[in-house]
Structures are given as structure tokens and as C-alpha cells.
Tab-separated table of C-alpha atoms in Angstrom:
chain	number	residue	atom	x	y	z
A	1	MET	CA	7.885	-12.341	16.654
A	2	THR	CA	9.875	-10.322	19.143
A	3	GLN	CA	7.956	-8.745	21.970
A	4	ASP	CA	8.648	-5.217	20.880
A	5	ALA	CA	6.939	-5.926	17.626
A	6	VAL	CA	3.527	-6.839	19.318
A	7	ALA	CA	2.497	-3.128	18.393
A	8	ALA	CA	3.023	-3.411	14.795
A	9	ASP	CA	-0.153	-4.362	12.946
A	10	HIS	CA	-0.136	-7.897	11.878
A	11	THR	CA	-1.528	-7.161	8.452
A	12	ALA	CA	1.323	-4.610	7.869
A	13	VAL	CA	4.035	-7.046	9.108
A	14	ARG	CA	2.706	-9.691	6.603
A	15	VAL	CA	2.727	-7.376	3.766
A	16	ALA	CA	6.399	-6.363	4.806
A	17	LEU	CA	7.309	-10.060	5.031
A	18	TRP	CA	5.979	-10.851	1.657
A	19	ARG	CA	8.018	-7.859	0.023
A	20	ALA	CA	11.041	-9.388	1.554
A	21	LEU	CA	9.765	-13.011	0.358
A	22	HIS	CA	9.895	-11.532	-3.354
A	23	VAL	CA	13.448	-10.940	-2.899
A	24	ARG	CA	14.311	-13.980	-1.313
A	25	ALA	CA	12.429	-16.496	-3.051
A	26	ASP	CA	11.607	-15.179	-6.501
A	27	PRO	CA	14.267	-15.218	-9.245
A	28	PRO	CA	15.390	-11.721	-10.590
A	29	PRO	CA	14.599	-9.200	-12.025
A	30	HIS	CA	12.715	-8.087	-8.646
A	31	VAL	CA	9.914	-5.803	-9.095
A	32	LEU	CA	10.710	-4.016	-5.683
A	33	GLU	CA	13.914	-4.470	-3.651
A	34	ASP	CA	12.607	-4.225	-0.060
A	35	GLU	CA	13.936	-5.783	3.020
A	36	ILE	CA	13.813	-2.973	5.205
A	37	GLY	CA	10.398	-3.768	6.149
A	38	LEU	CA	11.604	-7.042	7.303
A	39	ARG	CA	14.286	-5.579	9.427
A	40	LEU	CA	11.731	-3.202	10.972
A	41	ALA	CA	9.606	-6.249	11.861
A	42	GLU	CA	12.092	-8.205	13.028
A	43	PRO	CA	10.118	-11.675	12.795
A	44	GLY	CA	12.717	-14.129	14.099
A	45	GLU	CA	14.466	-16.737	12.200
A	46	GLY	CA	11.643	-18.913	11.429
A	47	TRP	CA	9.510	-16.506	9.734
A	48	ARG	CA	9.563	-18.260	6.308
A	49	ASP	CA	8.028	-21.107	8.074
A	50	ARG	CA	4.842	-19.305	8.670
A	51	PRO	CA	1.805	-20.693	6.956
A	52	ASP	CA	1.273	-17.376	5.325
A	53	MET	CA	4.548	-17.299	3.765
A	54	ASP	CA	4.378	-20.452	1.810
A	55	VAL	CA	6.442	-19.658	-1.217
A	56	ASP	CA	4.018	-21.662	-3.707
A	57	ALA	CA	0.757	-20.719	-2.256
A	58	THR	CA	1.462	-16.997	-1.766
A	59	ARG	CA	3.356	-16.603	-5.372
A	60	ARG	CA	0.732	-14.380	-6.916
A	61	THR	CA	-0.115	-12.566	-3.986
A	62	ARG	CA	3.150	-11.397	-2.946
A	63	ALA	CA	3.588	-10.105	-6.662
A	64	SER	CA	0.315	-8.139	-6.411
A	65	ILE	CA	1.840	-6.702	-3.058
A	66	VAL	CA	5.329	-5.584	-4.909
A	67	ALA	CA	3.463	-4.355	-8.107
A	68	ARG	CA	1.045	-2.229	-6.144
A	69	THR	CA	4.008	-0.493	-4.162
A	70	ARG	CA	6.125	-0.233	-7.391
A	71	PHE	CA	3.151	1.470	-9.431
A	72	VAL	CA	2.585	3.918	-6.506
A	73	GLU	CA	6.144	4.653	-6.132
A	74	ASP	CA	6.823	5.105	-9.948
A	75	LEU	CA	3.748	7.539	-9.787
A	76	VAL	CA	5.334	9.708	-7.246
A	77	VAL	CA	8.432	10.109	-9.390
A	78	GLU	CA	6.778	10.241	-12.655
A	79	ARG	CA	4.455	13.283	-11.509
A	80	GLY	CA	7.426	15.029	-9.826
A	81	ALA	CA	5.320	15.173	-6.484
A	82	GLU	CA	6.020	17.817	-3.763
A	83	GLN	CA	4.131	16.019	-1.334
A	84	TYR	CA	3.359	12.366	-0.968
A	85	VAL	CA	0.890	11.103	1.588
A	86	VAL	CA	0.535	7.279	2.627
A	87	LEU	CA	-2.536	6.531	4.157
A	88	GLY	CA	-2.552	3.558	6.430
A	89	ALA	CA	1.275	3.404	6.012
A	90	GLY	CA	2.146	0.469	7.998
A	91	LEU	CA	5.710	-0.678	7.313
A	92	ASP	CA	5.883	1.360	4.081
A	93	THR	CA	9.650	2.021	3.491
A	94	PHE	CA	9.766	4.548	0.475
A	95	ALA	CA	11.507	6.995	2.734
A	96	GLN	CA	14.201	4.502	3.699
A	97	ARG	CA	14.594	3.186	0.275
A	98	ARG	CA	14.331	6.375	-1.770
A	99	PRO	CA	15.925	9.295	0.090
A	100	GLU	CA	17.352	10.516	-3.311
A	101	VAL	CA	14.077	11.367	-4.516
A	102	ALA	CA	13.184	13.607	-1.542
A	103	ALA	CA	16.602	15.103	-1.781
A	104	GLU	CA	16.471	15.839	-5.644
A	105	ARG	CA	12.765	16.876	-5.618
A	106	ALA	CA	12.428	18.541	-2.121
A	107	LEU	CA	9.701	16.131	-1.544
A	108	ARG	CA	7.747	15.757	1.718
A	109	VAL	CA	6.530	12.505	2.806
A	110	PHE	CA	3.547	11.999	5.103
A	111	GLU	CA	2.874	8.534	6.543
A	112	VAL	CA	-0.592	8.442	8.153
A	113	ASP	CA	-1.271	5.677	10.400
A	114	ARG	CA	-2.808	4.865	13.995
A	115	PRO	CA	-0.995	6.222	16.889
A	116	GLY	CA	0.305	2.762	18.403
A	117	PRO	CA	1.689	1.169	15.431
A	118	GLN	CA	3.290	4.493	14.174
A	119	ALA	CA	5.023	5.087	17.827
A	120	TRP	CA	6.378	1.501	17.496
A	121	LYS	CA	7.662	2.313	13.877
A	122	ARG	CA	9.124	5.450	14.961
A	123	ARG	CA	11.299	3.500	17.899
A	124	ARG	CA	12.268	0.838	15.346
A	125	LEU	CA	13.465	3.331	12.741
A	126	GLU	CA	15.707	4.901	15.414
A	127	GLN	CA	17.005	1.637	16.682
A	128	LEU	CA	17.995	0.656	13.230
A	129	GLY	CA	19.977	3.999	12.697
A	130	PHE	CA	17.321	5.290	9.907
A	131	GLY	CA	15.797	7.950	12.062
A	132	VAL	CA	13.157	10.216	11.022
A	133	PRO	CA	14.343	13.071	8.822
A	134	ASP	CA	12.505	16.544	8.607
A	135	TRP	CA	11.118	15.724	5.195
A	136	LEU	CA	9.375	12.499	6.688
A	137	ARG	CA	6.450	13.363	8.695
A	138	LEU	CA	4.881	10.595	10.868
A	139	VAL	CA	1.286	11.565	11.494
A	140	PRO	CA	-0.472	9.589	14.336
A	141	VAL	CA	-4.358	9.917	13.797
A	142	ASP	CA	-7.726	8.219	14.482
A	143	PHE	CA	-9.258	7.430	11.194
A	144	GLU	CA	-12.660	8.093	12.621
A	145	GLY	CA	-11.684	11.570	13.910
A	146	ASP	CA	-10.355	14.596	12.192
A	147	TRP	CA	-7.370	12.704	10.605
A	148	TRP	CA	-7.283	15.269	7.896
A	149	GLY	CA	-6.832	18.179	10.531
A	150	ARG	CA	-3.796	16.372	12.087
A	151	LEU	CA	-2.225	15.839	8.472
A	152	ALA	CA	-2.453	19.764	7.915
A	153	GLU	CA	-0.945	20.164	11.354
A	154	ALA	CA	1.884	18.216	10.490
A	155	GLY	CA	2.676	20.546	7.486
A	156	PHE	CA	0.715	19.131	4.633
A	157	ASP	CA	-0.222	21.885	2.254
A	158	PRO	CA	-3.723	21.207	0.644
A	159	GLY	CA	-2.745	24.002	-1.972
A	160	ARG	CA	0.203	22.518	-3.246
A	161	PRO	CA	-0.014	19.288	-5.611
A	162	ALA	CA	0.218	16.007	-3.831
A	163	VAL	CA	0.175	12.267	-4.716
A	164	VAL	CA	-2.166	10.609	-2.072
A	165	ALA	CA	-1.968	6.715	-1.906
A	166	SER	CA	-4.194	4.228	0.056
A	167	THR	CA	-3.418	0.684	-0.669
A	168	GLY	CA	-4.755	-2.278	1.094
A	169	VAL	CA	-7.644	-0.028	2.882
A	170	THR	CA	-10.708	0.247	0.823
A	171	MET	CA	-11.915	-3.064	1.703
A	172	TYR	CA	-11.847	-2.311	5.563
A	173	LEU	CA	-14.106	0.766	5.089
A	174	THR	CA	-17.698	1.296	4.431
A	175	ARG	CA	-18.673	2.896	1.197
A	176	GLU	CA	-19.752	6.264	3.065
A	177	ALA	CA	-16.158	6.141	4.587
A	178	ASN	CA	-14.501	5.583	1.390
A	179	ALA	CA	-16.532	8.013	-0.364
A	180	ALA	CA	-15.525	10.669	2.477
A	181	THR	CA	-11.804	10.207	1.796
A	182	PHE	CA	-12.282	10.399	-1.963
A	183	ARG	CA	-13.944	13.783	-1.481
A	184	LEU	CA	-11.290	15.345	0.603
A	185	VAL	CA	-8.598	14.158	-1.878
A	186	ALA	CA	-10.647	15.440	-4.982
A	187	GLY	CA	-10.457	18.833	-3.409
A	188	LEU	CA	-6.929	19.246	-3.321
A	189	ALA	CA	-4.948	21.490	-5.385
A	190	ALA	CA	-4.618	21.064	-9.461
A	191	GLY	CA	-2.180	18.375	-10.296
A	192	SER	CA	-3.059	16.227	-7.413
A	193	VAL	CA	-3.249	12.470	-7.979
A	194	PHE	CA	-5.155	9.851	-5.847
A	195	VAL	CA	-4.144	6.045	-6.187
A	196	THR	CA	-5.862	3.534	-4.386
A	197	THR	CA	-6.206	-0.302	-4.440
A	198	PHE	CA	-9.522	-1.984	-4.189
A	199	LEU	CA	-10.806	-5.792	-3.933
A	200	ARG	CA	-13.082	-7.248	-6.553
A	201	PRO	CA	-15.804	-9.707	-5.251
A	202	PRO	CA	-14.701	-13.209	-5.212
A	203	GLU	CA	-16.870	-14.173	-8.167
A	204	ASP	CA	-15.054	-11.649	-10.517
A	205	VAL	CA	-11.431	-13.231	-9.929
A	206	GLU	CA	-9.947	-16.466	-11.802
A	207	ALA	CA	-11.339	-19.960	-10.462
A	208	GLU	CA	-7.555	-20.742	-9.448
A	209	GLN	CA	-7.727	-17.470	-7.074
A	210	ARG	CA	-11.044	-17.568	-5.971
A	211	PRO	CA	-10.388	-19.814	-3.005
A	212	GLN	CA	-7.677	-17.933	-1.817
A	213	LEU	CA	-9.618	-14.569	-1.789
A	214	GLU	CA	-12.698	-16.200	-0.130
A	215	ALA	CA	-10.269	-17.422	2.526
A	216	ALA	CA	-9.157	-13.870	3.051
A	217	VAL	CA	-12.631	-12.532	3.345
A	218	ALA	CA	-13.388	-15.333	5.977
A	219	GLY	CA	-10.061	-14.731	7.887
A	220	ALA	CA	-10.753	-11.099	7.886
A	221	ARG	CA	-14.224	-11.686	9.264
A	222	ALA	CA	-12.844	-14.051	11.897
A	223	ALA	CA	-10.158	-11.666	12.992
A	224	GLY	CA	-12.774	-8.898	13.815
A	225	THR	CA	-11.651	-6.859	10.875
A	226	PRO	CA	-14.405	-7.739	8.110
A	227	PHE	CA	-14.148	-6.617	4.618
A	228	LEU	CA	-16.813	-4.029	4.185
A	229	SER	CA	-16.592	-2.787	0.569
A	230	LEU	CA	-15.728	-4.888	-2.384
A	231	PHE	CA	-15.932	-3.303	-5.804
A	232	ARG	CA	-16.268	-3.759	-9.317
A	233	PRO	CA	-14.263	-1.367	-11.538
A	234	ALA	CA	-17.522	0.351	-12.763
A	235	GLU	CA	-18.667	0.911	-9.362
A	236	ILE	CA	-15.498	2.290	-7.897
A	237	LEU	CA	-14.877	4.633	-10.966
A	238	ALA	CA	-18.658	5.766	-10.478
A	239	LEU	CA	-17.768	6.457	-6.766
A	240	ALA	CA	-14.697	8.480	-7.822
A	241	HIS	CA	-16.725	10.570	-10.433
A	242	ALA	CA	-19.291	11.335	-7.843
A	243	SER	CA	-16.741	12.429	-5.096
A	244	GLY	CA	-15.580	14.991	-7.390
A	245	PHE	CA	-12.725	13.674	-9.521
A	246	ARG	CA	-12.665	14.524	-13.187
A	247	GLU	CA	-10.254	12.072	-14.469
A	248	VAL	CA	-10.400	8.526	-13.300
A	249	ARG	CA	-8.730	5.535	-14.657
A	250	HIS	CA	-8.865	1.972	-13.828
A	251	VAL	CA	-5.775	-0.139	-13.584
A	252	PRO	CA	-6.596	-3.616	-14.193
A	253	VAL	CA	-4.363	-6.573	-13.272
A	254	GLU	CA	-3.429	-7.245	-16.771
A	255	GLU	CA	-1.717	-3.762	-16.982
A	256	LEU	CA	0.303	-4.578	-14.105
A	257	ASP	CA	1.449	-7.732	-15.530
A	258	ARG	CA	2.460	-6.157	-18.603
A	259	ARG	CA	4.260	-3.486	-16.822
A	260	TYR	CA	6.265	-5.409	-14.429
A	261	PHE	CA	6.398	-9.170	-15.288
A	262	ALA	CA	6.537	-9.310	-18.952
A	263	GLY	CA	8.268	-12.258	-20.105
A	264	ARG	CA	8.353	-14.097	-16.925
A	265	THR	CA	7.802	-17.834	-17.155
A	266	ASP	CA	7.879	-18.830	-13.343
A	267	GLY	CA	4.497	-18.028	-12.505
A	268	VAL	CA	5.204	-14.638	-10.469
A	269	ARG	CA	2.467	-12.347	-11.619
A	270	PRO	CA	-0.162	-10.478	-9.687
A	271	SER	CA	-3.339	-12.120	-8.618
A	272	SER	CA	-6.597	-10.932	-10.090
A	273	GLY	CA	-8.353	-10.067	-6.629
A	274	GLU	CA	-6.840	-6.591	-6.325
A	275	GLU	CA	-6.745	-3.637	-8.844
A	276	LEU	CA	-5.937	-0.025	-8.723
A	277	LEU	CA	-7.656	3.157	-9.443
A	278	VAL	CA	-6.129	6.518	-10.424
A	279	ALA	CA	-7.789	9.558	-10.034
A	280	ALA	CA	-7.218	13.305	-10.499
A	281	GLY	CA	-9.353	16.360	-9.407
């Protein structure tokens, strides 16, 4: 990886590379066409030789990554959202891949992330010629501080409907921190939707997928970013209800499989460890 990419979060880079690997290693039809994240990360020519890019070992993991991204983006389009908030945005590339959505709907996109990685991303967007249009707001925050206030300062209007997305984040937060975020989003204007991923405990997933999830848990702990919150569906549904959401829905891996991978016989289908919650206030 180039020296300039050191400021990028390693997890965000890995996710971006998996999205690109889906395009380059999996046969069409592709659930998501995204190689812009690869260009942003600029990992070097040998990126596919990385152990975490093994084509066979990561087949179902990268399927989960592209499925969750596609699901969220479909929801933004289907809801006709006026505001789209991406919490822990990392190398999200919706704004670069789908500018026509913003143009058609006067959509404003807010990417919320830590200051260092986001400053790096801003530089890369400028270097690659994408720039940062006025409808895209990069919001640097300390997630342990008043990040909600910073979002409002960036132009977010809590009185207008919004889609708020948080993917790959809940496991790194305590139950209390997750509940605090849920409560904030539940108080948004009518018509707003919150969509988040969550990890199930290893004992809940398919036997063939369990070692990979257990390795991820151990790896996160060793990296100093342990998984703090794993949820069973009933638990996260209860948390969402207790936080003030009136309508909550669990999106199991089987639904993602039917929606995006029907008819495939090549083993490209999402893993059973990560699933989705959709909630409305």
C-alpha cells in the first residue's frame, strides 16, 4: 500500500478491495459494480495476493459486503430520500457511482467518519478528479463526542426525512453506545429510516462459516478493536423497539440471497454471520 494510504482505516480498505474483487473474480451478473474504492485505496499491483483477498476463502464474505451495500443503496432510491447519512463511511463510493440520483432527487449525502481517514479520503477524491460537490458533505467527527451536533452543523436537517445507514459498525460499539445511536435516529422526522448491519454470535451461524467468524472475532481482539456487541435478531429488534422505533424488520441472509443471488450456482452467496435491521420511527 502506498504511503499516502496509511491514514485510511485498514478495515475500510479491506471492504473496498472486496467490493472490487467481486467485480474482478466473480462472474456476472454483479450485485454491485464498484472499483472506485480500489482506485481510492491504491493498494499496489499485488493487492490480490494479500491473504485476506483469497478468492475462494472470501467468496461468501465479499458477497455479504456487496449485498449489504446494494440493499442500503436500493433503499435510498426506493424511498426517494432527500438526505442520506452514512455513519462510519470509510471508502463508501455511492456519491461517485450514483451522482445521477443526487441530481434527480436533490439528494444530499452526509459521510460521517473520523477526521484522519476522512481528510485522507478528501485528498484522494481531489487527486482522482472526483472532487467533493456541494451536495456531498464530509463530516469529520469524534464518535465519542457530539457527532450529532457536527452533523447538524454540516447542514443535516433533522426535520426532513432521511435514510441513515450504519454498516459494519454495531459490533465495535457497546450495547449502550448502539442504543444511544438508535435513540437519536428514532427521533428524526416521520418517513426517516435507519438501516444497520449486525453480527450474530458464532454459534448461530452455519458450521462451515463459524471458523471464519471466530477468526474475525479473534483478529479484531488482537488488533485492539474487539467486537463488543453481537446480537441475535430478537435482541436487536428489542433494542430498536426500546429505542423508540415503531416499525422494525429483520432482514435475514436468506432474503439477501433471494434478492441478489437467485439462480447462481457458483457459490457466490452471502455468509450467515452478518444480517440487517431496518427501522422506522
